Amino acid sequence: QVQLVESGGGSVQSGGSLRLSCGAYGHAYSDYSMAWFRQAPGKEREGIARINNGGHTNYADSVKGRFTISQDNAKNTLYLQMNSLKPEDTAIYYCAADHRWWLQLHDEFSYWGQGTQVTVSS
């Protein structure tokens, strides 16, 4: 079992930056895929950034060039650096993980965090 705990959400003005963190606890897999998803009120959940154990990354078009996903394996922590934030980035952000390293943003991940709120004001 893997537990994921997100932190770093908050309120920021348009154009600002935030960095989200996701600590992973429990069974460690040598192969994995980890991702950030978000869900705004009244909208479907959206996969926005993904990274695997090989360091390969993918981004949704909506965040490409503004958000960066990274990982610190020594700390078992996943990060999402969010720059040039827009009001439409307001959502609950979730960290997800799976031992299937090939999973992409449109796939269903096995483990999920509780989410952290990000609010961007204009």
CSV table of C-alpha atoms in Angstrom, one decimal:
chain,number,residue,atom,x,y,z
A,1,GLN,CA,0.0,0.0,0.0
A,2,VAL,CA,1.2,3.5,-0.9
A,3,GLN,CA,0.1,6.6,0.9
A,4,LEU,CA,0.4,10.0,-0.8
A,5,VAL,CA,0.3,13.3,1.1
A,6,GLU,CA,0.1,16.6,-0.8
A,7,SER,CA,1.1,20.0,0.5
A,8,GLY,CA,1.8,23.5,-0.7
A,9,GLY,CA,-1.5,24.6,-2.0
A,10,GLY,CA,-2.9,28.0,-1.2
A,11,SER,CA,-4.1,31.3,-2.6
A,12,VAL,CA,-2.1,33.4,-5.1
A,13,GLN,CA,-2.7,36.2,-7.5
A,14,SER,CA,-2.8,35.8,-11.2
A,15,GLY,CA,0.8,35.6,-12.6
A,16,GLY,CA,2.1,34.2,-9.3
A,17,SER,CA,3.8,30.9,-8.5
A,18,LEU,CA,3.3,27.9,-6.2
A,19,ARG,CA,5.1,24.7,-5.6
A,20,LEU,CA,3.2,21.6,-4.7
A,21,SER,CA,4.8,18.6,-2.9
A,22,CYS,CA,3.6,15.0,-2.6
A,23,GLY,CA,5.3,12.7,-0.1
A,24,ALA,CA,5.1,9.0,-0.9
A,25,TYR,CA,5.0,6.6,2.0
A,26,GLY,CA,4.8,2.8,2.1
A,27,HIS,CA,5.9,0.1,-0.4
A,28,ALA,CA,8.5,1.4,-2.8
A,29,TYR,CA,8.5,0.2,-6.4
A,30,SER,CA,11.5,0.4,-8.6
A,31,ASP,CA,9.2,1.0,-11.6
A,32,TYR,CA,6.5,3.6,-11.3
A,33,SER,CA,4.5,6.4,-12.8
A,34,MET,CA,3.5,9.4,-10.8
A,35,ALA,CA,1.3,12.3,-11.8
A,36,TRP,CA,-0.6,15.4,-10.9
A,37,PHE,CA,-4.3,15.7,-11.6
A,38,ARG,CA,-6.7,18.6,-10.8
A,39,GLN,CA,-10.4,19.0,-10.6
A,40,ALA,CA,-12.2,22.3,-10.7
A,41,PRO,CA,-15.8,22.7,-9.4
A,42,GLY,CA,-18.2,21.4,-12.0
A,43,LYS,CA,-15.5,20.0,-14.2
A,44,GLU,CA,-14.0,16.6,-14.9
A,45,ARG,CA,-10.7,15.6,-13.4
A,46,GLU,CA,-7.8,16.5,-15.6
A,47,GLY,CA,-4.4,14.9,-15.8
A,48,ILE,CA,-1.8,17.7,-16.1
A,49,ALA,CA,1.7,16.3,-15.5
A,50,ARG,CA,3.3,12.9,-15.3
A,51,ILE,CA,6.7,11.5,-14.7
A,52,ASN,CA,8.0,7.9,-14.4
A,53,ASN,CA,11.1,6.2,-12.9
A,54,GLY,CA,13.0,6.8,-16.2
A,55,GLY,CA,12.4,10.5,-15.8
A,56,HIS,CA,10.1,10.8,-18.8
A,57,THR,CA,7.6,13.6,-18.5
A,58,ASN,CA,4.3,14.5,-20.1
A,59,TYR,CA,2.2,17.6,-19.8
A,60,ALA,CA,-1.3,18.6,-20.7
A,61,ASP,CA,-1.5,21.4,-23.2
A,62,SER,CA,-3.2,23.6,-20.6
A,63,VAL,CA,-0.1,23.7,-18.4
A,64,LYS,CA,2.8,23.1,-20.9
A,65,GLY,CA,5.5,25.7,-20.5
A,66,ARG,CA,4.1,27.0,-17.2
A,67,PHE,CA,4.2,23.9,-14.9
A,68,THR,CA,7.1,21.6,-14.2
A,69,ILE,CA,6.9,18.1,-12.6
A,70,SER,CA,10.0,16.8,-10.8
A,71,GLN,CA,11.0,14.2,-8.2
A,72,ASP,CA,13.5,13.8,-5.4
A,73,ASN,CA,13.9,10.0,-5.1
A,74,ALA,CA,16.0,10.4,-1.9
A,75,LYS,CA,13.1,12.1,-0.2
A,76,ASN,CA,10.4,10.0,-1.9
A,77,THR,CA,8.8,13.3,-2.9
A,78,LEU,CA,7.1,14.5,-6.1
A,79,TYR,CA,6.9,18.2,-6.9
A,80,LEU,CA,4.8,20.4,-9.2
A,81,GLN,CA,6.3,23.9,-9.8
A,82,MET,CA,3.5,26.2,-11.1
A,83,ASN,CA,4.4,29.5,-12.7
A,84,SER,CA,2.4,32.2,-14.5
A,85,LEU,CA,-0.8,31.0,-12.7
A,86,LYS,CA,-4.1,31.9,-14.1
A,87,PRO,CA,-7.6,32.0,-12.5
A,88,GLU,CA,-8.5,28.9,-14.6
A,89,ASP,CA,-5.8,27.0,-12.7
A,90,THR,CA,-8.0,27.2,-9.6
A,91,ALA,CA,-8.8,23.6,-8.6
A,92,ILE,CA,-8.1,20.8,-6.1
A,93,TYR,CA,-4.8,19.3,-7.1
A,94,TYR,CA,-4.2,15.6,-6.5
A,95,CYS,CA,-1.0,13.5,-6.6
A,96,ALA,CA,-1.3,9.9,-8.0
A,97,ALA,CA,1.0,7.0,-8.3
A,98,ASP,CA,1.1,3.5,-9.8
A,99,HIS,CA,3.8,0.8,-10.1
A,100,ARG,CA,2.9,0.5,-13.9
A,101,TRP,CA,5.6,2.8,-15.2
A,102,TRP,CA,3.9,3.1,-18.6
A,103,LEU,CA,0.7,4.8,-17.4
A,104,GLN,CA,-0.1,8.1,-19.1
A,105,LEU,CA,-2.3,11.0,-18.0
A,106,HIS,CA,-5.5,9.4,-19.5
A,107,ASP,CA,-5.0,6.2,-17.5
A,108,GLU,CA,-6.4,5.3,-14.1
A,109,PHE,CA,-3.8,5.4,-11.3
A,110,SER,CA,-4.0,3.1,-8.3
A,111,TYR,CA,-3.0,5.4,-5.5
A,112,TRP,CA,-4.3,8.9,-4.7
A,113,GLY,CA,-3.6,11.6,-2.3
A,114,GLN,CA,-6.3,13.6,-0.5
A,115,GLY,CA,-5.8,16.7,-2.6
A,116,THR,CA,-4.7,20.3,-1.9
A,117,GLN,CA,-6.6,23.4,-2.9
A,118,VAL,CA,-5.1,26.0,-5.3
A,119,THR,CA,-6.9,29.3,-5.7
A,120,VAL,CA,-5.8,31.9,-8.2
A,121,SER,CA,-7.4,35.3,-8.1
A,122,SER,CA,-7.5,37.8,-10.9
